[in-house]
Short mmCIF file of C-alpha atoms in Angstrom, two decimals:
data_model
loop_
_atom_site.label_atom_id
_atom_site.label_comp_id
_atom_site.label_asym_id
_atom_site.label_seq_id
_atom_site.Cartn_x
_atom_site.Cartn_y
_atom_site.Cartn_z
CA MET A 1 16.60 -105.35 -36.35
CA LYS A 2 14.59 -108.52 -36.92
CA TYR A 3 15.96 -108.77 -40.49
CA ALA A 4 19.45 -109.60 -39.16
CA ILE A 5 18.25 -113.07 -38.09
CA PHE A 6 17.00 -113.84 -41.61
CA LYS A 7 20.09 -112.35 -43.33
CA GLU A 8 22.40 -114.72 -41.42
CA GLY A 9 20.53 -117.81 -42.57
CA ASN A 10 19.17 -116.98 -46.00
CA ASP A 11 19.07 -113.76 -48.03
CA VAL A 12 15.97 -114.89 -49.95
CA VAL A 13 14.01 -115.31 -46.71
CA GLY A 14 15.20 -111.85 -45.62
CA GLU A 15 14.00 -110.33 -48.89
CA MET A 16 10.63 -112.08 -48.61
CA ASP A 17 10.31 -110.85 -45.01
CA TRP A 18 11.02 -107.30 -46.20
CA LYS A 19 8.27 -107.53 -48.85
CA LEU A 20 5.86 -109.10 -46.33
CA ASP A 21 6.64 -106.29 -43.89
CA ILE A 22 5.62 -103.68 -46.49
CA LEU A 23 2.44 -105.64 -47.29
CA CYS A 24 1.60 -105.90 -43.58
CA LYS A 25 2.10 -102.16 -43.08
CA ALA A 26 -0.10 -101.40 -46.09
CA ALA A 27 -2.79 -103.78 -44.82
CA CYS A 28 -2.62 -102.22 -41.34
CA ALA A 29 -2.99 -98.72 -42.82
CA ILE A 30 -6.03 -99.81 -44.86
CA ILE A 31 -7.63 -101.50 -41.82
CA VAL A 32 -7.06 -98.39 -39.67
CA LEU A 33 -8.61 -96.16 -42.36
CA LEU A 34 -11.61 -98.48 -42.65
CA LEU A 35 -12.08 -98.49 -38.86
CA LEU A 36 -11.88 -94.68 -38.78
CA ASN A 37 -14.47 -94.49 -41.57
CA LEU A 38 -16.77 -96.87 -39.67
CA LEU A 39 -16.37 -94.78 -36.51
CA LEU A 40 -17.17 -91.59 -38.41
CA VAL A 41 -20.23 -93.16 -40.07
CA SER A 42 -21.50 -94.51 -36.73
CA ILE A 43 -21.13 -91.07 -35.11
CA VAL A 44 -23.00 -89.39 -37.97
CA LEU A 45 -25.73 -92.06 -37.89
CA SER A 46 -26.16 -91.73 -34.13
CA LEU A 47 -26.45 -87.94 -34.51
CA VAL A 48 -29.11 -88.39 -37.20
CA ILE A 49 -31.00 -91.03 -35.19
CA PHE A 50 -31.06 -88.96 -32.01
CA GLY A 51 -31.94 -85.83 -33.98
CA VAL A 52 -28.89 -83.86 -32.87
CA LYS A 53 -27.73 -81.43 -35.54
CA PRO A 54 -23.95 -81.54 -36.08
#
């Protein structure tokens, strides 16, 4: 694991890395959800614009 490198040098850095990892995963999940919402909205809008009933 990538944490092993930090644990050898400094436990505090390892702990910070662990917290940052959770934050990054949360941010990634939020970004993915936002992108999916945008995709869904764009599909619905294009259907409405072109007059195709879903």
